Coordinates of C-alpha atoms in Angstrom, one line a residue:
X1 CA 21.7 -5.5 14.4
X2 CA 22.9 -7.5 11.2
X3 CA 21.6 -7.8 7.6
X4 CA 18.7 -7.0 6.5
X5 CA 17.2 -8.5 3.4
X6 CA 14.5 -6.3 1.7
X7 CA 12.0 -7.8 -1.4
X8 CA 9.3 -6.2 -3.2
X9 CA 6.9 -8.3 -5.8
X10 CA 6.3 -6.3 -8.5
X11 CA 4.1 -7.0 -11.3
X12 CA 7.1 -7.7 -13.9
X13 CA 10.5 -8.5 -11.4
X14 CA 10.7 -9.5 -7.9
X15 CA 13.5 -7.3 -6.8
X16 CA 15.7 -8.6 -3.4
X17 CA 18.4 -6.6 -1.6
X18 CA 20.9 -6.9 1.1
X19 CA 21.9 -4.5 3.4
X20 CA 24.1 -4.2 6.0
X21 CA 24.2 -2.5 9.6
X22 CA 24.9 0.9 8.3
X23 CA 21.8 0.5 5.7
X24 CA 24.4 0.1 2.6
X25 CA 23.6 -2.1 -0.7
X26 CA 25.8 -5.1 -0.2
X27 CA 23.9 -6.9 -3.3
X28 CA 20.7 -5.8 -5.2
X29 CA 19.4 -8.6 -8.0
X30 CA 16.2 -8.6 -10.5
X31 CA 14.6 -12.3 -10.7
X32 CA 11.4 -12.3 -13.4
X33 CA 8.0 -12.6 -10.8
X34 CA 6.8 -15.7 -11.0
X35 CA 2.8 -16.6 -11.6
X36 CA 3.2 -18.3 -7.7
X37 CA 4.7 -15.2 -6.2
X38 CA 5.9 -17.4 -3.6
X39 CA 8.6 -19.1 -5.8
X40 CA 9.4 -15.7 -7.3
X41 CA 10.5 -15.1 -3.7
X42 CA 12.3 -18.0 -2.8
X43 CA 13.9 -17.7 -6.2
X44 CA 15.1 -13.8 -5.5
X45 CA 16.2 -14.7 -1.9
X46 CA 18.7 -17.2 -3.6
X47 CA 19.9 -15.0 -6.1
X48 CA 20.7 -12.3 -3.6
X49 CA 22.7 -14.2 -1.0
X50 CA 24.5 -15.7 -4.1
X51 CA 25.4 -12.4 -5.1
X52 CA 26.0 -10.8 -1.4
X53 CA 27.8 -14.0 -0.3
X54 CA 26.7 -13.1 2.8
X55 CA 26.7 -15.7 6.5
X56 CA 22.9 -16.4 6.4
X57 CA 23.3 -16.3 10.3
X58 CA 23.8 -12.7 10.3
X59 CA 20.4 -11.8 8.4
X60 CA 18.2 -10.9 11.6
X61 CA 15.3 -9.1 9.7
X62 CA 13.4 -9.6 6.6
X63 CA 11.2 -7.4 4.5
X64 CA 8.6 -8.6 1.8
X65 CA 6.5 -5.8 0.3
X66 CA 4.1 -7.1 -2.1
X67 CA 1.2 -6.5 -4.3
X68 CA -0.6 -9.4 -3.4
X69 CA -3.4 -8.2 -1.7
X70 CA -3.8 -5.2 -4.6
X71 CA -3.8 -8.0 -7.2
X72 CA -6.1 -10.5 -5.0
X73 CA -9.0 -7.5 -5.4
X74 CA -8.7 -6.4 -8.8
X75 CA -7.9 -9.7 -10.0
X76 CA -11.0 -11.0 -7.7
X77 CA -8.9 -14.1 -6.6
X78 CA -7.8 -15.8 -3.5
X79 CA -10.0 -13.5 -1.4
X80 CA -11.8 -14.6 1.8
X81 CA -15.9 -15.2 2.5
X82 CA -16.6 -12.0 4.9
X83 CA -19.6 -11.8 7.2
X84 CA -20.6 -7.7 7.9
X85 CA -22.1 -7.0 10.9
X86 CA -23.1 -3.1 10.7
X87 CA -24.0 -1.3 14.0
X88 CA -26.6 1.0 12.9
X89 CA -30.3 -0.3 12.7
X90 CA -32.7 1.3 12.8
X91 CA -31.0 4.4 11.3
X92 CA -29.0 3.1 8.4
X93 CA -31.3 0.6 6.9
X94 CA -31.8 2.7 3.6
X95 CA -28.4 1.8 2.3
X96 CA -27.3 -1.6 3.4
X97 CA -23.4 -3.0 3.5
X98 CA -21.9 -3.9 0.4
X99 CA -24.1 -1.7 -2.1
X100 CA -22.5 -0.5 -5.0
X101 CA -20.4 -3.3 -5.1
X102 CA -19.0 -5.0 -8.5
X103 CA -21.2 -8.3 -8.7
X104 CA -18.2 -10.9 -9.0
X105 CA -16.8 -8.9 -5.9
X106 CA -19.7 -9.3 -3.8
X107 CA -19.9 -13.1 -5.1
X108 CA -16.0 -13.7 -4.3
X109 CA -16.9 -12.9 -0.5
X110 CA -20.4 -13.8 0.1
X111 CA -23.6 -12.5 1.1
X112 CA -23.1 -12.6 4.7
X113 CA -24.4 -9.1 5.8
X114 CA -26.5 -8.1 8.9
X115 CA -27.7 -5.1 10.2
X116 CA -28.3 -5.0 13.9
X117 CA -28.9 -2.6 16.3
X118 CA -26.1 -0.2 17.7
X119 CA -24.3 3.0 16.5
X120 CA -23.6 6.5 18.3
X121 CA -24.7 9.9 17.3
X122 CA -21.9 12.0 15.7
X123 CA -21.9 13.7 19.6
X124 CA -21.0 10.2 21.0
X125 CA -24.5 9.4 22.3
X126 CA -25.7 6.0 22.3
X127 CA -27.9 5.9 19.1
X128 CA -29.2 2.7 19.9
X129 CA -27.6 -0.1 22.5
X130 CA -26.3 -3.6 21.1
X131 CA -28.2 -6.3 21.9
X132 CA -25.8 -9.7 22.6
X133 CA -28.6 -12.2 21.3
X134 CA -29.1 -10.5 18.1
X135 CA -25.4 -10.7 17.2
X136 CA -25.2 -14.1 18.4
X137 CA -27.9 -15.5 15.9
X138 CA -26.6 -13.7 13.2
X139 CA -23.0 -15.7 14.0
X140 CA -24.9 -18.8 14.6
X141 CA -26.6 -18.1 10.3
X142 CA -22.7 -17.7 9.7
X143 CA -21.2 -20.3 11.0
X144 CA -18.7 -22.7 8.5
X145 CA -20.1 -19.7 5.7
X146 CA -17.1 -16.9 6.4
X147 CA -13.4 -16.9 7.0
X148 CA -13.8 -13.6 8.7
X149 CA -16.4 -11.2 10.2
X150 CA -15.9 -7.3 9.6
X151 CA -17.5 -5.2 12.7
X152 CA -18.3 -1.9 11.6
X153 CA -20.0 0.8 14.3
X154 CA -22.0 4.0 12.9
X155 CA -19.7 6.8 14.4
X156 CA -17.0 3.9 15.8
X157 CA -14.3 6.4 15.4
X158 CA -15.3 8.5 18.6
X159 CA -16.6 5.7 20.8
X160 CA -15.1 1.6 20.1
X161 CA -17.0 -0.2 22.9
X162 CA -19.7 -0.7 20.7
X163 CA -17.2 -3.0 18.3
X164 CA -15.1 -4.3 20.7
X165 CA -18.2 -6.2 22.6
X166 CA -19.5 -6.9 19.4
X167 CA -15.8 -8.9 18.6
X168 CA -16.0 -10.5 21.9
X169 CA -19.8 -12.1 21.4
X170 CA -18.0 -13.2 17.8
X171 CA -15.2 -14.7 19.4
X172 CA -17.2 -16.8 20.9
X173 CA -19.6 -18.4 18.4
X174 CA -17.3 -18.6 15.6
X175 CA -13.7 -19.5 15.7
X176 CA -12.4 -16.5 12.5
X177 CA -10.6 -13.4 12.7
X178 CA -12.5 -10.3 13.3
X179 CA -11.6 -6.6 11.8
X180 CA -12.9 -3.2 13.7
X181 CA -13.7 -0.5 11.3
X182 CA -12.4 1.9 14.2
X183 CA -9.0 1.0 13.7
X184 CA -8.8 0.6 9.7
X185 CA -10.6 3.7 8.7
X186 CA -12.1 7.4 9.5
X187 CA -15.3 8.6 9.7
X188 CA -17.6 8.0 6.5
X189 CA -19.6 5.2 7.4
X190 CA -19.7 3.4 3.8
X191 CA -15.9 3.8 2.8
X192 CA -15.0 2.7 6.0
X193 CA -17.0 -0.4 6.3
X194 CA -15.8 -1.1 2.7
X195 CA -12.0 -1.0 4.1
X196 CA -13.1 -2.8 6.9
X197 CA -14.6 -6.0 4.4
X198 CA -11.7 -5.7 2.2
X199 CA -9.5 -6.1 5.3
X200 CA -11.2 -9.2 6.8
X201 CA -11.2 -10.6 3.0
X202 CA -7.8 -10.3 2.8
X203 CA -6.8 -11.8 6.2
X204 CA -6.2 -15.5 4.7
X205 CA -5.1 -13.9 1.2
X206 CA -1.9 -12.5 3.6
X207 CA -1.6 -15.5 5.7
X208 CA -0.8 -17.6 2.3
X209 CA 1.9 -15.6 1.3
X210 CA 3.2 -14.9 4.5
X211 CA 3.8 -18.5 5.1
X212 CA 5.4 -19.0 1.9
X213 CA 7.7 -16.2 3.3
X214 CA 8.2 -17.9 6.1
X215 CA 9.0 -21.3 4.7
X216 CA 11.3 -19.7 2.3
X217 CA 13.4 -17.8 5.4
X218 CA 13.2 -20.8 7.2
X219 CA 14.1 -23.1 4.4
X220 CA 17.6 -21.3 3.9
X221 CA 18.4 -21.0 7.5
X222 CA 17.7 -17.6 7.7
X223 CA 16.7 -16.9 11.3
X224 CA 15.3 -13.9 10.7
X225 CA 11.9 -12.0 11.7
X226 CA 9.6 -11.3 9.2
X227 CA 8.2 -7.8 8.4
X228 CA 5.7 -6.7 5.4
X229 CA 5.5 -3.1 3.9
X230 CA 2.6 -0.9 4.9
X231 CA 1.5 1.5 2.6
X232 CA 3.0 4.5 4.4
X233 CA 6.6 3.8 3.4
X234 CA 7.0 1.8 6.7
X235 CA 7.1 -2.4 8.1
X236 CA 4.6 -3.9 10.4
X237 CA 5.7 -6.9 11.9
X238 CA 4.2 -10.4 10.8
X239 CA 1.0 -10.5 13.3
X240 CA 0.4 -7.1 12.9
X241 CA 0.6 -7.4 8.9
X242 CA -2.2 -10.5 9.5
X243 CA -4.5 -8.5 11.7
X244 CA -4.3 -5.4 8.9
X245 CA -3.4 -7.3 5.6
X246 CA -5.5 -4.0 3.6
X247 CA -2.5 -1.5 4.7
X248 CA -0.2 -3.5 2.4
X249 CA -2.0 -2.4 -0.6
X250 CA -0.2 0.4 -2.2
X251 CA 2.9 -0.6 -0.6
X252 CA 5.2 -0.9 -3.9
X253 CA 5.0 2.8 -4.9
X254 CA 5.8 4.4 -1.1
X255 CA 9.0 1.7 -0.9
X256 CA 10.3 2.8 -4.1
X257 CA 9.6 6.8 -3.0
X258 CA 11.5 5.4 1.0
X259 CA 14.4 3.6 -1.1
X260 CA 14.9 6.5 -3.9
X261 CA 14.9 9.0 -1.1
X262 CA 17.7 6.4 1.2
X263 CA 19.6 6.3 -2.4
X264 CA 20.0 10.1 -3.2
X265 CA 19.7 11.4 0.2
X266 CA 17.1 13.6 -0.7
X267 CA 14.0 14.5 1.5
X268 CA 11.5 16.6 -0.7
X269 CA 11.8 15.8 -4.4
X270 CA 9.4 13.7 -7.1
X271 CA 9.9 10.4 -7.3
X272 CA 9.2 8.6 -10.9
X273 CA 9.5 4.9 -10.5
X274 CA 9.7 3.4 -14.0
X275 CA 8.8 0.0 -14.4
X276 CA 7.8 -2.8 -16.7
X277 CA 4.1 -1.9 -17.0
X278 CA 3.4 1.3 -15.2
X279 CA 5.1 4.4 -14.0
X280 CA 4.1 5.6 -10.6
X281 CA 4.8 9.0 -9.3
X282 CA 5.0 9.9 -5.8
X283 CA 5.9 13.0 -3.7
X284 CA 8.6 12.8 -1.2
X285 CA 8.1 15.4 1.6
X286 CA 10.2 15.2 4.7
X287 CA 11.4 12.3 3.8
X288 CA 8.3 10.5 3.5
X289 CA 5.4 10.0 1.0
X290 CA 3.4 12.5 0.7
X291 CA -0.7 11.0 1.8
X292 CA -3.7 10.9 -0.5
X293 CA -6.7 13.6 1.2
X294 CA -9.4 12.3 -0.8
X295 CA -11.2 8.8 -0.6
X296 CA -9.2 6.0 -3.2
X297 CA -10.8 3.3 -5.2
X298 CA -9.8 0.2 -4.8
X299 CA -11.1 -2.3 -7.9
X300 CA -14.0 -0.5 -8.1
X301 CA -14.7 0.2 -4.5
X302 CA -14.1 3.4 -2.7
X303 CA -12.5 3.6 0.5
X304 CA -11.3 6.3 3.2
X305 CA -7.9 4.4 4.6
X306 CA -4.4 6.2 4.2
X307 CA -3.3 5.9 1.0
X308 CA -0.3 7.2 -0.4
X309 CA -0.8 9.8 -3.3
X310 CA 0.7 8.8 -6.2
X311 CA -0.2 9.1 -9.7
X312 CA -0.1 6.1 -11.8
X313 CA 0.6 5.9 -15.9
X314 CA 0.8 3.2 -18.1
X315 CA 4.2 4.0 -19.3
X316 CA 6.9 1.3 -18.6
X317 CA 9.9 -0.6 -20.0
X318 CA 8.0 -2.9 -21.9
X319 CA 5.4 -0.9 -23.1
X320 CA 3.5 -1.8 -26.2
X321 CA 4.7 1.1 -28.9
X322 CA 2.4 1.1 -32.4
X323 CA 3.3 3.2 -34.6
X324 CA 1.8 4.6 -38.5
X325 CA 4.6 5.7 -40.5
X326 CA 2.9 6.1 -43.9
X327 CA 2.0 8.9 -45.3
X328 CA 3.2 12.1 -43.4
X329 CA 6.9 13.5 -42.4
X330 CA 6.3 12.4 -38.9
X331 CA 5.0 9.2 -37.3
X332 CA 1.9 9.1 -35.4
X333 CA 2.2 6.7 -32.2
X334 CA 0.5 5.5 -29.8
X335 CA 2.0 4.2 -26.3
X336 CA 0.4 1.0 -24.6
X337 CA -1.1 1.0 -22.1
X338 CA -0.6 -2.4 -22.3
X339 CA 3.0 -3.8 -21.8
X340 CA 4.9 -6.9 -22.7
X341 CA 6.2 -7.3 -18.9
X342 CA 7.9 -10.0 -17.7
X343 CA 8.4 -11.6 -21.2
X344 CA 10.2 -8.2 -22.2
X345 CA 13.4 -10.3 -22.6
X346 CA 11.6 -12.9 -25.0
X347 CA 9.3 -10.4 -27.3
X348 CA 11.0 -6.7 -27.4
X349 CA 12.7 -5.9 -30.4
X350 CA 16.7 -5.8 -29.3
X351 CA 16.1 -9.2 -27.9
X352 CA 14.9 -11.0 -30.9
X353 CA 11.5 -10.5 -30.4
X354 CA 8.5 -8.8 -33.0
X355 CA 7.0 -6.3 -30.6
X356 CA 8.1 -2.6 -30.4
X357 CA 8.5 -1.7 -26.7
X358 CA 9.3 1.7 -24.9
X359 CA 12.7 -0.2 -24.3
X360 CA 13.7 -0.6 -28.2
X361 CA 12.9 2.7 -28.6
X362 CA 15.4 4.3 -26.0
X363 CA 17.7 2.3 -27.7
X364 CA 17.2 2.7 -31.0
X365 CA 17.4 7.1 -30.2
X366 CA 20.6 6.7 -27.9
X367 CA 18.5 7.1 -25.2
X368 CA 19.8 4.5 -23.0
X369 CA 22.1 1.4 -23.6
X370 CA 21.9 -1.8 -22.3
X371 CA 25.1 -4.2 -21.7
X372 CA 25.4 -6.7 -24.2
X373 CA 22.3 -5.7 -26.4
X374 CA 22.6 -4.5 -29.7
X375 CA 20.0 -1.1 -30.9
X376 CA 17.2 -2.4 -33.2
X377 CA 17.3 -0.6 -36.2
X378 CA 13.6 0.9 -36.8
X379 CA 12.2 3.6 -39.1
X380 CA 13.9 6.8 -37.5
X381 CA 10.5 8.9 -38.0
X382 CA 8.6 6.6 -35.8
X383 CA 11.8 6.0 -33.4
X384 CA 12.4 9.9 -33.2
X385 CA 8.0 10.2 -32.6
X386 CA 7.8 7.6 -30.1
X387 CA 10.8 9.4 -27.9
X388 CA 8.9 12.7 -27.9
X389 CA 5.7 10.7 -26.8
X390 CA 7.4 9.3 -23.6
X391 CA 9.4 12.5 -23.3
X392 CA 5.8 14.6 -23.5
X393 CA 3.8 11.7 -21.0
X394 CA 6.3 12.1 -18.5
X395 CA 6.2 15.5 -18.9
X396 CA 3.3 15.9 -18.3
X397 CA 2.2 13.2 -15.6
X398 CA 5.3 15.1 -13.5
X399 CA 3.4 18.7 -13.9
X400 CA 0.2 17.0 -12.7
X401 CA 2.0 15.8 -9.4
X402 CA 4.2 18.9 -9.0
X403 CA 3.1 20.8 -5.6
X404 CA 3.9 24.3 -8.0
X405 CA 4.9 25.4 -11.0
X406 CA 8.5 26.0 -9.8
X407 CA 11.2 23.6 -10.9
X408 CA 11.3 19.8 -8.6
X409 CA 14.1 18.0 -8.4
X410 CA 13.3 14.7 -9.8
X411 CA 14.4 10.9 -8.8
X412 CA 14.1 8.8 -11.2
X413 CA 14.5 4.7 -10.1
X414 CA 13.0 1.7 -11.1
X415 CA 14.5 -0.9 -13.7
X416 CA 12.5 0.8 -16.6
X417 CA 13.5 3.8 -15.6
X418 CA 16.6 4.0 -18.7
X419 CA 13.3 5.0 -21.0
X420 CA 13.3 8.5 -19.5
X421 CA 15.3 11.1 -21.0
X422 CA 18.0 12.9 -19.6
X423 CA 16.6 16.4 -19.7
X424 CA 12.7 16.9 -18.9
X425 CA 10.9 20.3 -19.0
X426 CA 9.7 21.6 -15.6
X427 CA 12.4 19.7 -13.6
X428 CA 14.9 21.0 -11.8
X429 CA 18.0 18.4 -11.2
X430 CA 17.3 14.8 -12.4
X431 CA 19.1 12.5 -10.4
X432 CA 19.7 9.1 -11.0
X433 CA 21.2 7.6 -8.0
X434 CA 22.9 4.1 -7.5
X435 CA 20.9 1.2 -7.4
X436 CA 17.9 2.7 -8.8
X437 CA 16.5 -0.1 -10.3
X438 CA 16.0 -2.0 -6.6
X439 CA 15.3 1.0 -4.6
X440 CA 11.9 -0.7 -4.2
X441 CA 13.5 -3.2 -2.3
X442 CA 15.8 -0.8 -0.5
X443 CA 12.6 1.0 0.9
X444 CA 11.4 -2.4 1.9
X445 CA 14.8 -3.3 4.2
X446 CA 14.9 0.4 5.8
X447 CA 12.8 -0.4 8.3
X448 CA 11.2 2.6 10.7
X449 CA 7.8 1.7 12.1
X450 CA 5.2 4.2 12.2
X451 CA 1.7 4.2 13.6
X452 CA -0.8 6.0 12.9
X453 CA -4.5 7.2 14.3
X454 CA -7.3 9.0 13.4
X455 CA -10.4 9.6 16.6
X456 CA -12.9 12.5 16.9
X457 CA -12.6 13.8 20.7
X458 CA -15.0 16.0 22.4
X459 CA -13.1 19.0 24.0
X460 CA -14.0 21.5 26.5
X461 CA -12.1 24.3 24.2
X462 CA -9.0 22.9 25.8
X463 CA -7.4 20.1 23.2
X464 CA -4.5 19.5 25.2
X465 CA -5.2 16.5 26.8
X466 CA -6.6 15.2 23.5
X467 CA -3.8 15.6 21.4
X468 CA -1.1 14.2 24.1
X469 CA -4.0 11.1 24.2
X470 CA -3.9 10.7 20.5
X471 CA 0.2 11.5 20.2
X472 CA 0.0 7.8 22.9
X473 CA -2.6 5.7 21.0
X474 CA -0.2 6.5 17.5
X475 CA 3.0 5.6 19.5
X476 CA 1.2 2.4 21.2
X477 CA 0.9 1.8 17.8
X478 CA 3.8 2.1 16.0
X479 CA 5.2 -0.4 19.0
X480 CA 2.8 -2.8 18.4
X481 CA 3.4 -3.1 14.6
X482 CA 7.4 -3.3 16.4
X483 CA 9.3 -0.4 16.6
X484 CA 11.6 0.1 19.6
X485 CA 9.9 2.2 22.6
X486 CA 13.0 4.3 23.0
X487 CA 12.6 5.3 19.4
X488 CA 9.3 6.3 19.3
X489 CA 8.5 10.4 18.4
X490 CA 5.1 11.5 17.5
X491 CA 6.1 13.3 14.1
X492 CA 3.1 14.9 13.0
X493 CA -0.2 15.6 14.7
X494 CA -3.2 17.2 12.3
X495 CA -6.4 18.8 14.4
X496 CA -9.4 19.1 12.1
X497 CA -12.7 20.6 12.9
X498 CA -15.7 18.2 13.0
X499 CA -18.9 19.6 10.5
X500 CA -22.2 19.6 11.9
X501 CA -21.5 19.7 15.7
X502 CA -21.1 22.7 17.3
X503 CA -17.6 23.9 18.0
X504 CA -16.4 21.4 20.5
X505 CA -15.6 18.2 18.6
X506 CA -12.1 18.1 16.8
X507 CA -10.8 15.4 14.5
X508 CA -7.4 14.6 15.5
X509 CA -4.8 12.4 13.4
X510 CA -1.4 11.0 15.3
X511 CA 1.5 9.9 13.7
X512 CA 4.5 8.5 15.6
X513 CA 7.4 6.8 13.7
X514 CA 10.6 4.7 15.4
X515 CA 13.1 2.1 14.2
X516 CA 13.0 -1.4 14.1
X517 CA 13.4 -3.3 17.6
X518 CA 16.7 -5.2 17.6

């Protein structure tokens, strides 16, 4: 295997990195992110091989984790028209899909729901069958209305043949992709037909940035395949990616917590990823980020899908600082949230600018020095009250994300990541290790391929069969999204009782991880 390039979009900087066979930095560079992500791409892809001065024949895989799809939701923009089709009349009919929804949401995908017959009990009986001609006349009102159709079963996660024959009649009235709530998210009807239409809204989102990725490999010469981050700290390949755009959301935090834990060789520590606008802090167990157990909000829209846990705090690099110095010994001040960002290097202090940022301030202290850049001189009350403040926020944000009260050894990366102080209460070693500020790209070249599912089986007392039948689904997987067969190992396999049935239904969640096929 050759290179590997690795590139994460991030809010302020698009960060690029090349590694080589034995997954070492050859070149990392920062290039600001541009309001086209795709040039901010192309643009970091040419700074890095400038800087590696590496053959671009020998780059055979390439990484792109992005925000895109998080940014597309909140920012209610380049999303999708979605027609639901919920498998559960008559017994669901009190809450329809999409209620609860944001209005300009529910606007940016259209008011394409129907409820038509289908569903099981929480047993697996049939709670009511699927009848083909209702489904085809709710395609036929749909038809040129929806870029996508999400299918979404009442109890889909223990039986799919409801949603997979309700995919086929789709397939053939309308020519659009189709997302299965089965394989996106766990039981819970409503979160999980709200992953499900987020998904199939953000299938043609992805497939715009993914063939700006494309043209920008192919552009360069750069034969190599194309892999996006998923938000467990591992790649999917490019089809897979398309098919399941929603698990690249919350993809930028879990490569930073993959690449810190790469860079410092750690396996179970914090990670505090410092950037422009926001600090996000993660928990690295095994080598892996650690997964959220409750249902996550998503621009105002809760879901049940694997998301990774991570706290995040508006504390960054170019955070806003204001500060009252009048009256009293000390300063009060207060810390952003909002941030300068990208135009850090136009508007904070040290660089000429008129806005006091988190970054003038670890200057100004001693904090931190940056190459070339003079300290701004500011009122030493306010300097010395605004370093406590991001001392204290960190602080604290690291206790709330601490698994005890016990000393963690901390990783601190990111390129904001010079506003943190050297010594912080309630942490054990801080470790700083090299490359820090791209080990969000790092995580995004390692490469290992998980899969992952989640299905409610009816046992006879003996789970056996059911867990080696889960531990083959999560390893079908985690091939699929293109790991190497021979690599394959089912890492971690969680058996949950099922409420309200009696005691012979068992939740069971797979997880099989493997390294990138050559």
């Amino acid at each position: 295997m050759g290179h590997r390039i690795g590139i994460d979009v991030g809010g302020t900087n698009t960060d690029a990195v090349i590694l080589d066979e034995q997954l070492r930095v050859v070149a990392s560079v920062k290039s600001p992110t541009t309001e086209d992500t795709g040039d901010g791409v192309a643009a970091a892809i040419d700074a890095v091989l400038a800087a590696s001065g590496v053959d671009v024949s020998t780059i055979t895989h390439a990484m792109l984790g992005t925000t895109h799809c998080t940014n597309a939701i909140v920012e209610r923009r380049g999303l999708g028209r979605v027609g639901v089709l919920r498998l559960g009349a008559p017994a669901t009919t009190a809450v329809p899909p999409l209620e609860g929804w944001p209005d300009d949401l529910r606007a940016a995908i259209g008011e394409h729901a129907y409820l038509v017959s289908g569903g099981y009990e929480v047993d697996g009986r049939v709670l009511a069958p699927i009848d083909d001609d209702e489904v085809r006349a709710a395609c036929e009102r749909m038809r040129g209305e929806v870029d996508a159709v999400a299918v979404v079963g009442v109890f889909s996660p223990i039986d799919e043949h409801q949603e997979e024959r309700v995919a086929e009649l789709v397939a053939e009235v309308l020519d659009v992709p189709v997302s299965r709530s089965a394989r996106i998210g766990s039981l819970g009807l409503l979160e999980r037909e709200n992953a499900t239409v987020l998904n199939a809204a953000l299938m043609r989102t992805l497939r715009s940035m993914a063939d700006g990725f494309v043209a920008a490999l192919a552009g360069r010469g750069i034969p190599a395949e194309p892999f996006f981050g998923q938000n467990d700290g591992t790649l999917m390949r490019l089809e897979y990616a398309l098919e399941f755009p929603v698990l690249t959301i919350g993809c930028g935090p879990t490569n930073s917590i993959r690449g810190a834990a790469h860079l410092s060789g750690a396996t179970d520590a914090l990670v505090v990823d410092i950037g422009g606008t926001t600090t996000d802090i993660g928990v690295l167990v095994g080598g892996f980020p650690r997964q959220s157990s409750h249902a996550v909000d998503i621009g105002g829209i809760r879901t049940n899908f694997r998301m990774p846990d991570v706290l995040s705090v508006g504390l960054g690099g170019g955070t806003v600082v204001r500060a009252d110095a009048a009256a009293s010994e000390a300063a009060t001040v207060a810390l952003g949230p909002d941030s300068v960002g990208y135009r850090l290097p136009q508007e904070g202090l040290a660089f000429g600018g008129s806005t006091l940022t988190a970054t003038d301030v670890a200057l100004a202290v001693g904090g931190a020095g940056i190459e070339g850049v003079e300290a701004p001189s500011i009122d030493g009350r306010v300097g010395a009250s605004a370093w406590q403040a991001i001392r204290e926020l960190l602080e604290d944000s690291i206790d709330r994300m601490k698994p005890s009260a016990a000393p963690v050894p901390v990783i601190l990366v990111g390129g904001g990541s010079i506003i943190a102080p050297d010594e912080l209460d309630g942490v054990g070693e801080l470790i700083r290790p090299e490359h820090f500020g791209a080990a969000n790209a790092v995580g995004a070249a390692l490469g290992e391929i998980a899969g992952q599912v989640e299905r409610v089986y009816r046992t006879d007392g003996d789970r056996r069969d059911s867990v080696a039948d889960a531990g083959r689904e999560a390893a079908d997987r985690a091939r699929l999204a293109g790991a190497d067969p021979d690599t394959i190992e089912v890492v971690a396999i969680e058996e949950l009782p099922v409420s309200y049935i009696d005691g012979q239904a068992v939740l069971i969640r797979a997880r099989a991880v493997g390294r990138l096929a050559a």
